[in-house]
Amino acid sequence: MDLVLPDFGLLFWTGLVFCSLLFLLAKFAWKPILSAVNERGNSIAEALELAEKTREEMKTLKAENDQILKVAKAERDEILKDAKQTSNAMIESAKEKSKEEAQKIVDAARDSIRSEKAAAMAELKTHVAAISLEIAEKVVRTELSSDEKQKALASNLASDINMN
Amino acid sequence: MKKALTYFIIALVFSVTSFAVMANDHKEESQEEKEFDVSEMIMHHVKDAHEWHLWGPEHGGTSIYLPVILKTDEGIETFSSSHLYHGELVHIGENHYYKGTGPAEGFAMFHEKIYELDEHGMLHFEDGHVHGNVKPMDFSITKNVTSLFIGSFLVFILMFSCARFYKKNGAVAPRGIAKFLEPLILFVQDDIAKANINEKKYKKFVPFLLTVFFFIWINNLLGLIPIFPGSANLTGNISVTFFLACLTLIIILVNGNKNYWGHIFAPPGVPKALLPIMIPIEIVGIFTKPFALMIRLFANITAGHIIILALISIIFINKNVAWGALSVPMALFISVLELLVAALQAYLFAMLSALFIGAAVEEAHH
Amino acid sequence: MYGSIAAIGAGLAVLGAGIGIGQIGGKAVEGIARNPEASGKITTTMIIAAALIEGVALFGVVIGLLGGTPA
């Protein structure tokens, strides 16, 4: 039965030792350990928070950079497009002009050719008329050289009239 | 770590075995007719003693004789317990006791209890108990008190070196002893104290819970070591657990707030007619909680010691070494289980203390 | 005879506690299977409940042992 009855001597010593242990540990062990550990915990938490914040900042910074880059790209594209358009227009207008010029030259050439041709034709006509007159004179001379030939011609002409 | 544990367990089994062998040999030599009494042997090892037996036969082997401090009517008497153990062995009927010699003149020890002898230099027995002799207050440095000193010193040295590490290095990642202790300390702070006690109030109780946890744990482990610095059944002694439970009770009573007392003396939602029944029940409830703490720790640790000793005793009951093939593996298994129980009981004591304290300081939330 | 009756008492105490703690363990496993996230809380509660039962049972065992031991 004395197994379950508290013994006063041991109770006394337990009280003495445990209370002094509690006091000593609270003062020399738990306080420094807990403050160090909790401080470290806090600093770690702060560091984590800072890292998170930095990451957030980096994110926004990156987004900004991206925005700027996008704008610059768009601008560049615009400029390139404009330049292309201008050059195209210039080429186009140059082509147009040269075409016109060529047309003009061709037209002029054609005009001159036409006038030359007309002149040549006129000259040719006069020559042909003169030659025809000469030939006609010669033909008429031969045709009307005798009476029979004059009669035949007259009857020929007359038959033609009859046919009509 | 695994290897060290294995060595530890082998050492444990062998020392318990060899120790018991010697004790048994001696008994058979001196009192051939006396049977090996298991329950007496076990009770002898589980209870407190005024000597610390190291090896050899029970009397005449090697022991550390611890100082006896008695408070008698005349004042304080101090002498070595060897004057009792090596005093005169007196047989009266079934009972035998040691009569002190030298400085221990006038005292006698019966079952580790010290009594003053009467004017005839005798102890009187009635029904197997001492009757009529004055029992002085015994403040002796007994085996358990010595173990208490060793255990507390160990706890202090461990924690102090841990604290020194932080003092020297500041708030850095732990190394060495601090690396081992920090998770445990944080566990007590976060999972025991913070989890059970109000967020704003838990800080005040952390030192107590930490001290209780490590005190019980280290002393439990010391009790499992079967050779000198260990082997005392300190945390399996009702005086120690009684004191620890009392401390918890005092903390609860001192810190209990209006809400806590309100639930005891005016339980909300209980009809007036039931109050005469409810209030006594609640008042008993205040004391049953620490009482359960006290019994739990005491019974768990004592039961562990008893089971290990009983299993080893199988060999001596059957007087055949071959039984060792059964009893040693079983004792080994229980020893390993006791390592778990040692930590578990420390955790439970701290945990339940925190739970009760938490209930006492909880703010009303209706 | 005295000792053996005490041993029966201790055995009965252990029987009751065994049933009780078995129930707690089984229900806790069921709970964890249903809600694995709450396993930490369930385990803590289970240990506390088991400890409360065990305390009573050990009380019975101690009384049994004391009955079996001549004081």
Coordinates of C-alpha atoms in Angstrom, one line a residue:
Chain A
M1 CA 0.0 0.0 0.0
D2 CA 2.9 2.4 0.7
L3 CA 3.5 2.3 -3.1
V4 CA 0.6 4.7 -3.6
L5 CA 1.1 6.9 -0.6
P6 CA 3.3 10.0 -1.1
D7 CA 6.4 10.0 0.9
F8 CA 7.0 13.4 2.6
G9 CA 10.8 13.4 2.2
L10 CA 10.7 12.8 -1.5
L11 CA 7.9 15.2 -1.9
F12 CA 9.9 17.9 -0.2
W13 CA 13.0 17.2 -2.3
T14 CA 11.0 17.1 -5.5
G15 CA 9.4 20.4 -4.8
L16 CA 12.7 22.0 -4.0
V17 CA 14.5 20.6 -7.0
F18 CA 11.7 21.0 -9.5
C19 CA 10.9 24.6 -8.5
S20 CA 14.6 25.6 -8.6
L21 CA 14.9 23.8 -11.9
L22 CA 11.9 25.7 -13.2
F23 CA 13.3 29.0 -12.0
L24 CA 16.8 28.4 -13.4
L25 CA 15.6 27.1 -16.7
A26 CA 13.1 29.9 -17.1
K27 CA 15.8 32.4 -16.5
F28 CA 18.9 30.8 -18.2
A29 CA 17.5 28.5 -20.8
W30 CA 13.9 29.1 -22.0
K31 CA 14.2 32.8 -22.2
P32 CA 17.3 33.0 -24.5
I33 CA 16.3 29.9 -26.5
L34 CA 12.7 30.9 -27.1
S35 CA 13.6 34.5 -27.9
A36 CA 16.4 33.4 -30.3
V37 CA 14.2 30.9 -32.0
N38 CA 11.2 33.2 -32.2
E39 CA 13.4 36.0 -33.4
R40 CA 14.8 33.8 -36.1
G41 CA 11.3 32.6 -37.0
N42 CA 10.2 36.2 -37.3
S43 CA 13.3 37.1 -39.4
I44 CA 12.7 34.2 -41.6
A45 CA 9.0 35.2 -42.0
E46 CA 10.2 38.7 -42.8
A47 CA 12.7 37.5 -45.3
L48 CA 10.0 35.4 -47.0
E49 CA 7.7 38.3 -47.1
L50 CA 10.4 40.5 -48.6
A51 CA 11.1 37.8 -51.2
E52 CA 7.5 37.7 -52.0
K53 CA 7.3 41.4 -52.3
T54 CA 10.4 41.5 -54.5
R55 CA 8.9 38.9 -56.7
E56 CA 5.7 40.9 -57.0
E57 CA 7.8 44.0 -57.9
M58 CA 9.8 42.1 -60.4
K59 CA 6.5 40.9 -61.9
T60 CA 5.2 44.4 -62.3
L61 CA 8.5 45.6 -63.6
K62 CA 8.6 42.9 -66.1
A63 CA 5.0 43.7 -67.1
E64 CA 6.0 47.3 -67.6
N65 CA 9.0 46.4 -69.6
D66 CA 6.9 44.2 -71.7
Q67 CA 4.5 47.0 -72.2
I68 CA 7.2 49.4 -73.3
L69 CA 8.7 46.8 -75.6
K70 CA 5.3 46.2 -77.1
V71 CA 4.8 49.9 -77.7
A72 CA 8.3 50.3 -79.2
K73 CA 7.7 47.3 -81.4
A74 CA 4.4 48.7 -82.6
E75 CA 6.0 52.0 -83.3
R76 CA 8.8 50.4 -85.3
D77 CA 6.3 48.5 -87.2
E78 CA 4.3 51.6 -88.0
I79 CA 7.4 53.4 -89.1
L80 CA 8.5 50.5 -91.3
K81 CA 5.0 50.4 -92.8
D82 CA 5.0 54.1 -93.5
A83 CA 8.4 53.9 -95.1
K84 CA 7.3 51.0 -97.2
Q85 CA 4.2 52.9 -98.2
T86 CA 6.2 56.0 -99.1
S87 CA 8.7 54.1 -101.1
N88 CA 6.0 52.2 -102.8
A89 CA 4.2 55.4 -103.6
M90 CA 7.4 56.9 -104.9
I91 CA 8.2 53.9 -107.0
E92 CA 4.6 53.9 -108.2
S93 CA 4.7 57.6 -109.1
A94 CA 8.1 57.2 -110.8
K95 CA 6.8 54.3 -112.8
E96 CA 3.7 56.4 -113.7
K97 CA 5.8 59.3 -114.8
S98 CA 8.2 57.2 -116.8
K99 CA 5.3 55.5 -118.4
E100 CA 3.8 58.9 -119.3
E101 CA 7.1 60.0 -120.6
A102 CA 7.5 56.9 -122.6
Q103 CA 3.9 57.3 -123.9
K104 CA 4.7 60.9 -124.8
I105 CA 7.8 59.9 -126.6
V106 CA 5.9 57.1 -128.3
D107 CA 3.1 59.5 -129.2
A108 CA 5.5 62.0 -130.5
A109 CA 7.2 59.4 -132.5
R110 CA 3.9 58.2 -133.8
D111 CA 2.8 61.7 -134.7
S112 CA 6.0 62.4 -136.6
I113 CA 5.8 59.0 -138.3
R114 CA 2.2 59.8 -139.2
S115 CA 3.1 63.2 -140.6
E116 CA 6.1 61.7 -142.4
K117 CA 3.9 59.1 -143.7
A118 CA 1.3 61.6 -144.8
A119 CA 3.9 63.7 -146.5
A120 CA 5.3 60.6 -148.1
M121 CA 1.9 59.6 -149.2
A122 CA 1.2 63.0 -150.6
E123 CA 4.4 63.0 -152.5
L124 CA 3.7 59.5 -153.7
K125 CA 0.2 60.5 -154.8
T126 CA 1.6 63.4 -156.8
H127 CA 4.2 61.1 -158.4
V128 CA 1.5 58.4 -159.0
A129 CA -0.8 61.1 -160.5
A130 CA 1.9 62.4 -162.8
I131 CA 2.9 58.9 -163.8
S132 CA -0.8 57.9 -164.3
L133 CA -1.3 61.0 -166.4
E134 CA 1.7 60.1 -168.5
I135 CA 0.5 56.4 -168.8
A136 CA -3.0 57.6 -169.6
E137 CA -1.7 59.9 -172.3
K138 CA 0.4 57.1 -173.7
V139 CA -2.7 54.7 -173.6
V140 CA -5.0 57.2 -175.0
R141 CA -2.5 58.0 -177.8
T142 CA -2.4 54.3 -178.7
E143 CA -6.1 53.7 -178.3
L144 CA -7.1 56.5 -180.5
S145 CA -4.4 56.0 -183.1
S146 CA -7.0 54.5 -185.6
D147 CA -10.6 54.7 -186.6
E148 CA -11.5 51.1 -185.8
K149 CA -10.1 51.4 -182.5
Q150 CA -12.1 54.5 -181.9
K151 CA -15.3 52.8 -183.0
A152 CA -14.6 49.7 -180.9
L153 CA -14.2 51.8 -177.9
A154 CA -17.3 53.7 -178.6
S155 CA -19.4 50.6 -179.0
N156 CA -17.8 49.0 -176.0
L157 CA -18.9 52.0 -174.0
A158 CA -22.2 51.9 -175.5
S159 CA -22.7 48.2 -174.6
D160 CA -21.8 49.0 -171.1
I161 CA -24.5 51.6 -171.0
N162 CA -27.0 49.1 -172.4
M163 CA -26.2 46.6 -169.8
N164 CA -27.0 49.1 -167.3
Chain B
M1 CA 21.9 6.3 -33.7
K2 CA 20.4 2.9 -34.5
K3 CA 23.7 1.2 -33.5
A4 CA 23.8 3.2 -30.2
L5 CA 20.3 2.2 -29.5
T6 CA 21.1 -1.5 -30.1
Y7 CA 24.1 -1.3 -27.8
F8 CA 22.0 0.4 -25.2
I9 CA 19.3 -2.3 -25.3
I10 CA 21.9 -5.1 -25.2
A11 CA 23.5 -3.4 -22.2
L12 CA 20.1 -3.0 -20.6
V13 CA 19.2 -6.7 -21.0
F14 CA 22.5 -8.0 -19.9
S15 CA 22.8 -5.8 -16.8
V16 CA 19.3 -6.6 -15.6
T17 CA 20.0 -10.3 -16.2
S18 CA 23.4 -10.4 -14.5
F19 CA 22.2 -8.3 -11.6
A20 CA 19.2 -10.6 -11.0
V21 CA 21.4 -13.7 -11.2
M22 CA 23.7 -12.5 -8.4
A23 CA 20.8 -11.5 -6.2
N24 CA 19.3 -14.9 -6.7
D25 CA 22.6 -16.8 -6.1
H26 CA 23.0 -15.1 -2.9
K27 CA 19.6 -15.9 -1.7
E28 CA 19.9 -19.5 -2.5
E29 CA 23.2 -19.7 -0.6
S30 CA 22.1 -18.0 2.5
Q31 CA 18.5 -19.2 2.8
E32 CA 18.3 -22.4 0.9
E33 CA 14.8 -23.1 2.0
K34 CA 13.5 -19.6 1.0
E35 CA 11.8 -19.6 -2.4
F36 CA 12.6 -16.8 -4.9
D37 CA 9.8 -14.3 -4.2
V38 CA 9.0 -12.4 -7.4
S39 CA 6.7 -9.8 -6.0
E40 CA 9.1 -9.0 -3.2
M41 CA 12.0 -8.6 -5.6
I42 CA 9.9 -6.4 -7.9
M43 CA 8.6 -4.2 -5.1
H44 CA 12.0 -3.9 -3.8
H45 CA 13.2 -2.5 -7.1
V46 CA 10.2 -0.3 -7.8
K47 CA 10.2 1.3 -4.3
D48 CA 12.6 3.9 -3.0
A49 CA 15.7 2.9 -1.0
H50 CA 18.3 4.5 1.3
E51 CA 21.2 2.8 -0.7
W52 CA 22.0 2.7 -4.4
H53 CA 22.7 -0.9 -5.1
L54 CA 25.3 -1.3 -7.8
W55 CA 26.2 -5.0 -8.1
G56 CA 26.8 -8.1 -6.0
P57 CA 24.5 -9.8 -3.6
E58 CA 21.8 -7.8 -2.0
H59 CA 23.6 -7.4 1.3
G60 CA 27.4 -7.4 1.2
G61 CA 27.5 -6.4 -2.5
T62 CA 28.6 -3.1 -3.7
S63 CA 26.3 -0.2 -2.9
I64 CA 26.4 3.5 -2.6
Y65 CA 25.2 4.3 0.9
L66 CA 23.2 7.5 0.8
P67 CA 23.0 10.0 3.6
V68 CA 20.0 9.7 6.0
I69 CA 18.6 12.9 7.3
L70 CA 16.0 12.6 10.0
K71 CA 14.0 15.3 11.8
T72 CA 13.3 14.0 15.2
D73 CA 11.9 15.8 18.2
E74 CA 15.4 16.6 19.4
G75 CA 16.5 18.1 16.1
I76 CA 18.1 16.9 12.9
E77 CA 20.0 13.6 12.8
T78 CA 22.4 12.9 9.9
F79 CA 24.3 9.6 9.3
S80 CA 25.2 7.3 6.5
S81 CA 22.7 4.6 5.6
S82 CA 25.5 1.9 5.9
H83 CA 25.0 2.1 9.7
L84 CA 21.5 0.8 9.1
Y85 CA 22.2 -1.7 6.3
H86 CA 25.2 -3.1 8.1
G87 CA 23.5 -2.9 11.5
E88 CA 22.1 -5.8 13.4
L89 CA 19.5 -7.9 11.6
V90 CA 16.6 -8.6 14.0
H91 CA 14.0 -11.2 13.4
I92 CA 10.7 -10.9 15.1
G93 CA 8.4 -13.6 14.0
E94 CA 7.8 -13.2 10.2
N95 CA 9.3 -9.7 10.2
H96 CA 13.0 -8.7 10.2
Y97 CA 14.4 -5.2 10.5
Y98 CA 17.8 -3.5 10.7
K99 CA 18.8 -2.0 14.0
G100 CA 21.2 0.9 13.5
T101 CA 24.7 1.0 15.0
G102 CA 27.1 3.8 15.6
P103 CA 25.6 7.2 14.7
A104 CA 22.4 5.4 13.8
E105 CA 21.9 4.1 17.3
G106 CA 18.3 4.3 18.4
F107 CA 16.9 3.9 14.9
A108 CA 15.7 0.9 13.0
M109 CA 14.7 0.4 9.3
F110 CA 11.9 -1.9 8.3
H111 CA 11.0 -2.1 4.6
E112 CA 13.0 1.1 3.9
K113 CA 11.1 3.0 6.5
I114 CA 13.0 4.4 9.5
Y115 CA 11.5 4.3 13.0
E116 CA 12.8 5.3 16.4
L117 CA 13.3 2.4 18.7
D118 CA 11.4 2.3 22.0
E119 CA 13.0 2.3 25.4
H120 CA 13.7 -1.4 25.1
G121 CA 15.5 -1.0 21.8
M122 CA 12.7 -2.8 19.9
L123 CA 10.2 -2.4 17.1
H124 CA 6.7 -3.6 17.7
F125 CA 4.7 -5.3 15.0
E126 CA 1.0 -5.8 14.6
D127 CA -0.4 -7.5 11.5
G128 CA 2.9 -7.2 9.7
H129 CA 3.1 -3.4 10.3
V130 CA 5.1 -1.4 12.8
H131 CA 2.9 -0.3 15.6
G132 CA 3.5 2.1 18.4
N133 CA 7.0 3.3 17.3
V134 CA 7.7 7.0 16.5
K135 CA 8.4 7.6 12.9
P136 CA 10.6 10.6 12.4
M137 CA 10.3 12.8 9.4
D138 CA 12.6 11.3 6.8
F139 CA 14.3 13.9 4.6
S140 CA 17.0 11.4 3.5
I141 CA 18.8 11.7 0.2
T142 CA 17.3 8.4 -1.0
K143 CA 17.9 6.6 -4.3
N144 CA 15.1 8.6 -5.9
V145 CA 16.3 11.9 -4.5
T146 CA 19.8 11.2 -5.9
S147 CA 18.2 10.2 -9.2
L148 CA 16.2 13.4 -9.1
F149 CA 19.4 15.4 -8.6
I150 CA 21.1 13.6 -11.5
G151 CA 18.1 14.0 -13.8
S152 CA 17.5 17.6 -13.1
F153 CA 21.2 18.4 -13.5
L154 CA 21.1 16.6 -16.8
V155 CA 18.1 18.6 -18.0
F156 CA 19.7 21.8 -16.8
I157 CA 23.0 21.1 -18.5
L158 CA 21.3 20.1 -21.8
M159 CA 19.2 23.2 -21.9
F160 CA 21.9 25.5 -20.7
S161 CA 24.3 24.4 -23.4
C162 CA 21.5 24.8 -25.9
A163 CA 20.9 28.4 -24.6
R164 CA 24.6 29.1 -24.7
F165 CA 24.7 28.2 -28.4
Y166 CA 22.1 30.8 -29.1
K167 CA 23.8 33.4 -26.9
K168 CA 27.0 32.8 -28.7
N169 CA 25.7 32.6 -32.3
G170 CA 22.6 34.7 -32.2
A171 CA 19.5 33.7 -34.0
V172 CA 21.0 31.3 -36.6
A173 CA 20.2 27.8 -37.8
P174 CA 20.9 25.4 -35.0
R175 CA 23.8 23.0 -34.8
G176 CA 24.9 20.3 -32.4
I177 CA 22.8 19.9 -29.3
A178 CA 20.5 22.8 -30.2
K179 CA 19.7 21.1 -33.5
F180 CA 18.4 18.2 -31.5
L181 CA 16.5 20.1 -28.8
E182 CA 15.1 23.0 -30.9
P183 CA 12.4 20.9 -32.7
L184 CA 11.3 19.5 -29.3
I185 CA 11.2 22.9 -27.7
L186 CA 9.3 24.3 -30.6
F187 CA 7.0 21.3 -30.5
V188 CA 6.1 22.0 -26.9
Q189 CA 5.7 25.7 -27.6
D190 CA 3.6 25.4 -30.7
D191 CA 1.8 22.1 -30.6
I192 CA 1.3 21.8 -26.9
A193 CA 1.1 25.3 -25.5
K194 CA -0.2 27.4 -28.4
A195 CA -2.6 24.7 -29.7
N196 CA -4.4 24.4 -26.4
I197 CA -4.1 27.7 -24.6
N198 CA -5.5 31.1 -25.7
E199 CA -3.3 32.7 -28.3
K200 CA -2.7 35.8 -26.1
K201 CA -2.0 34.0 -22.9
Y202 CA 0.0 30.9 -23.8
K203 CA 3.4 32.6 -23.4
K204 CA 3.2 32.7 -19.6
F205 CA 2.8 28.9 -19.4
V206 CA 5.4 27.8 -21.9
P207 CA 8.3 27.7 -19.3
F208 CA 6.3 25.4 -17.0
L209 CA 5.2 23.1 -19.8
L210 CA 8.7 22.9 -21.2
T211 CA 10.2 22.1 -17.8
V212 CA 7.6 19.5 -17.0
F213 CA 8.0 17.9 -20.4
F214 CA 11.8 17.6 -20.3
F215 CA 11.9 16.8 -16.6
I216 CA 9.5 13.8 -17.1
W217 CA 11.1 12.7 -20.3
I218 CA 14.7 12.7 -19.1
N219 CA 13.8 11.1 -15.8
N220 CA 11.7 8.4 -17.6
L221 CA 14.7 7.6 -19.8
L222 CA 17.0 7.5 -16.8
G223 CA 14.7 5.1 -15.1
L224 CA 15.0 2.7 -18.1
I225 CA 18.8 2.6 -17.7
P226 CA 19.4 -0.5 -15.5
I227 CA 22.8 0.6 -14.2
F228 CA 24.1 3.3 -11.9
P229 CA 22.9 6.7 -13.1
G230 CA 19.6 5.3 -13.9
S231 CA 17.4 2.4 -12.6
A232 CA 15.6 4.5 -10.0
N233 CA 11.9 4.5 -10.4
L234 CA 11.6 8.3 -9.9
T235 CA 8.7 9.2 -12.3
G236 CA 7.0 6.0 -11.2
N237 CA 7.0 7.3 -7.6
I238 CA 3.7 8.7 -6.4
S239 CA 5.4 11.5 -4.5
V240 CA 7.0 13.0 -7.6
T241 CA 3.8 12.7 -9.8
F242 CA 1.8 14.0 -6.9
F243 CA 4.0 17.1 -6.7
L244 CA 3.8 17.7 -10.5
A245 CA 0.0 17.2 -10.6
C246 CA -0.3 19.6 -7.6
L247 CA 1.7 22.2 -9.5
T248 CA -0.7 21.9 -12.4
L249 CA -3.6 22.2 -10.1
I250 CA -2.2 25.3 -8.5
I251 CA -1.5 26.9 -11.9
I252 CA -5.1 26.1 -12.9
L253 CA -6.6 27.5 -9.7
V254 CA -4.4 30.7 -9.7
N255 CA -5.0 31.4 -13.4
G256 CA -8.6 30.4 -13.6
N257 CA -10.7 33.3 -14.8
K258 CA -14.2 34.4 -14.2
N259 CA -15.5 32.3 -17.1
Y260 CA -13.8 29.2 -15.5
W261 CA -15.3 29.7 -12.1
G262 CA -18.6 30.7 -13.6
H263 CA -18.8 27.3 -15.2
I264 CA -18.2 25.6 -11.9
F265 CA -20.5 27.6 -9.6
A266 CA -23.1 28.8 -12.1
P267 CA -23.0 26.4 -15.0
P268 CA -24.8 28.2 -17.8
G269 CA -28.0 26.6 -19.1
V270 CA -28.4 24.3 -16.1
P271 CA -31.8 24.6 -14.2
K272 CA -31.6 26.0 -10.7
A273 CA -32.9 22.8 -9.2
L274 CA -29.9 20.8 -10.5
L275 CA -27.3 23.2 -9.0
P276 CA -27.0 21.4 -5.7
I277 CA -26.0 18.3 -7.7
M278 CA -23.9 20.0 -10.4
I279 CA -21.8 22.2 -8.2
P280 CA -20.3 19.3 -6.1
I281 CA -19.7 17.4 -9.3
E282 CA -17.9 20.3 -10.8
I283 CA -15.8 20.8 -7.7
V284 CA -14.8 17.2 -7.7
G285 CA -14.0 17.7 -11.4
I286 CA -11.4 20.3 -10.5
F287 CA -9.4 17.7 -8.5
T288 CA -10.0 14.6 -10.7
K289 CA -8.1 16.1 -13.6
P290 CA -4.7 16.5 -11.8
F291 CA -5.4 13.3 -9.9
A292 CA -5.7 11.4 -13.2
L293 CA -2.4 13.1 -14.3
M294 CA -0.7 11.8 -11.2
I295 CA -2.1 8.3 -11.4
R296 CA -1.4 8.0 -15.2
L297 CA 2.3 8.9 -15.0
F298 CA 2.9 6.9 -11.8
A299 CA 1.1 3.8 -13.1
N300 CA 2.5 3.8 -16.6
I301 CA 6.1 4.1 -15.5
T302 CA 5.8 1.7 -12.5
A303 CA 3.9 -0.8 -14.7
G304 CA 6.8 -0.6 -17.2
H305 CA 9.4 -1.4 -14.6
I306 CA 7.3 -4.2 -13.1
I307 CA 6.7 -5.8 -16.5
I308 CA 10.4 -5.8 -17.4
L309 CA 11.4 -7.2 -14.0
A310 CA 8.7 -9.8 -14.1
L311 CA 9.7 -11.0 -17.6
I312 CA 13.3 -11.3 -16.4
S313 CA 12.1 -13.1 -13.3
I314 CA 10.7 -15.9 -15.4
I315 CA 14.2 -17.3 -15.6
F316 CA 14.5 -17.4 -11.8
I317 CA 11.1 -18.7 -11.2
N318 CA 11.8 -21.7 -13.4
K319 CA 15.5 -21.9 -12.3
N320 CA 16.5 -22.6 -15.8
V321 CA 18.6 -20.4 -18.1
A322 CA 16.9 -21.8 -21.2
W323 CA 13.9 -19.7 -20.2
G324 CA 16.0 -16.7 -21.1
A325 CA 15.3 -17.5 -24.8
L326 CA 11.7 -16.5 -24.0
S327 CA 12.1 -13.9 -21.3
V328 CA 15.0 -11.8 -22.8
P329 CA 13.4 -11.1 -26.2
M330 CA 10.1 -10.2 -24.4
A331 CA 11.9 -8.0 -22.0
L332 CA 13.7 -6.4 -24.9
F333 CA 10.5 -5.8 -26.7
I334 CA 8.9 -4.2 -23.6
S335 CA 12.1 -2.1 -23.1
V336 CA 11.8 -0.7 -26.5
L337 CA 8.1 -0.1 -25.9
E338 CA 9.0 1.7 -22.7
L339 CA 11.3 4.1 -24.7
L340 CA 8.1 5.1 -26.6
V341 CA 6.1 5.3 -23.4
A342 CA 8.7 7.5 -21.7
A343 CA 8.3 10.1 -24.4
L344 CA 4.6 9.6 -24.7
Q345 CA 3.9 10.1 -21.0
A346 CA 6.0 13.2 -20.9
Y347 CA 4.0 14.5 -23.9
L348 CA 0.7 13.5 -22.4
F349 CA 1.5 15.2 -19.0
A350 CA 2.4 18.4 -20.8
M351 CA -0.4 18.1 -23.3
L352 CA -3.1 17.5 -20.7
S353 CA -1.7 20.2 -18.4
A354 CA -1.9 22.6 -21.3
L355 CA -5.4 21.5 -22.1
F356 CA -6.6 22.0 -18.5
I357 CA -4.8 25.3 -18.2
G358 CA -6.3 26.3 -21.6
A359 CA -9.8 25.5 -20.3
A360 CA -9.1 27.6 -17.2
V361 CA -8.0 30.7 -19.0
E362 CA -10.4 30.5 -22.0
E363 CA -12.5 33.6 -22.5
A364 CA -16.3 33.3 -22.7
H365 CA -17.6 33.0 -26.2
H366 CA -21.4 32.9 -26.1
Chain C
M1 CA -6.1 -17.1 -3.6
Y2 CA -5.9 -13.5 -2.5
G3 CA -3.4 -12.6 -5.3
S4 CA -5.2 -14.5 -8.0
I5 CA -8.5 -12.6 -7.4
A6 CA -6.6 -9.3 -7.6
A7 CA -5.1 -10.5 -10.9
I8 CA -8.6 -11.2 -12.2
G9 CA -9.5 -7.6 -11.3
A10 CA -6.5 -6.3 -13.1
G11 CA -7.4 -8.4 -16.1
L12 CA -10.9 -7.0 -16.2
A13 CA -9.6 -3.5 -16.0
V14 CA -7.3 -4.2 -18.9
L15 CA -10.2 -5.8 -20.9
G16 CA -12.4 -2.7 -20.6
A17 CA -9.6 -0.4 -21.5
G18 CA -8.7 -2.6 -24.4
I19 CA -12.2 -2.4 -25.8
G20 CA -12.3 1.3 -25.3
I21 CA -9.0 2.2 -26.8
G22 CA -9.7 -0.2 -29.7
Q23 CA -12.9 1.7 -30.4
I24 CA -11.1 5.0 -30.3
G25 CA -8.3 3.8 -32.6
G26 CA -10.8 2.3 -35.1
K27 CA -13.0 5.4 -35.2
A28 CA -9.9 7.6 -35.6
V29 CA -8.8 5.5 -38.6
E30 CA -12.3 5.8 -40.0
G31 CA -12.3 9.6 -39.5
I32 CA -8.9 9.9 -41.1
A33 CA -10.0 7.8 -44.1
R34 CA -13.0 10.1 -44.5
N35 CA -11.1 13.3 -44.1
P36 CA -7.3 12.8 -44.5
E37 CA -6.6 16.5 -44.0
A38 CA -7.8 16.4 -40.4
S39 CA -5.4 13.5 -39.5
G40 CA -3.2 15.7 -37.2
K41 CA -6.1 16.9 -35.1
I42 CA -7.7 13.5 -35.0
T43 CA -4.5 11.9 -33.9
T44 CA -4.0 14.4 -31.1
T45 CA -7.6 13.9 -29.9
M46 CA -7.3 10.2 -30.2
I47 CA -4.1 10.1 -28.0
I48 CA -5.8 12.3 -25.4
A49 CA -8.9 10.1 -25.3
A50 CA -6.8 7.0 -25.2
A51 CA -4.7 8.4 -22.4
L52 CA -7.8 9.3 -20.4
I53 CA -9.1 5.7 -20.7
E54 CA -5.7 4.3 -20.0
G55 CA -5.4 6.3 -16.8
V56 CA -8.5 4.7 -15.4
A57 CA -7.4 1.3 -16.5
L58 CA -4.0 1.7 -15.0
F59 CA -5.7 2.8 -11.8
G60 CA -7.5 -0.6 -11.8
V61 CA -4.3 -2.5 -12.6
V62 CA -2.5 -0.8 -9.7
I63 CA -5.3 -1.6 -7.3
G64 CA -5.1 -5.2 -8.6
L65 CA -1.4 -5.3 -8.1
L66 CA -1.6 -3.9 -4.7
G67 CA -4.2 -6.5 -3.8
G68 CA -1.8 -9.1 -4.9
T69 CA 1.1 -7.8 -2.9
P70 CA 1.4 -8.3 0.8
A71 CA 2.0 -4.8 2.1

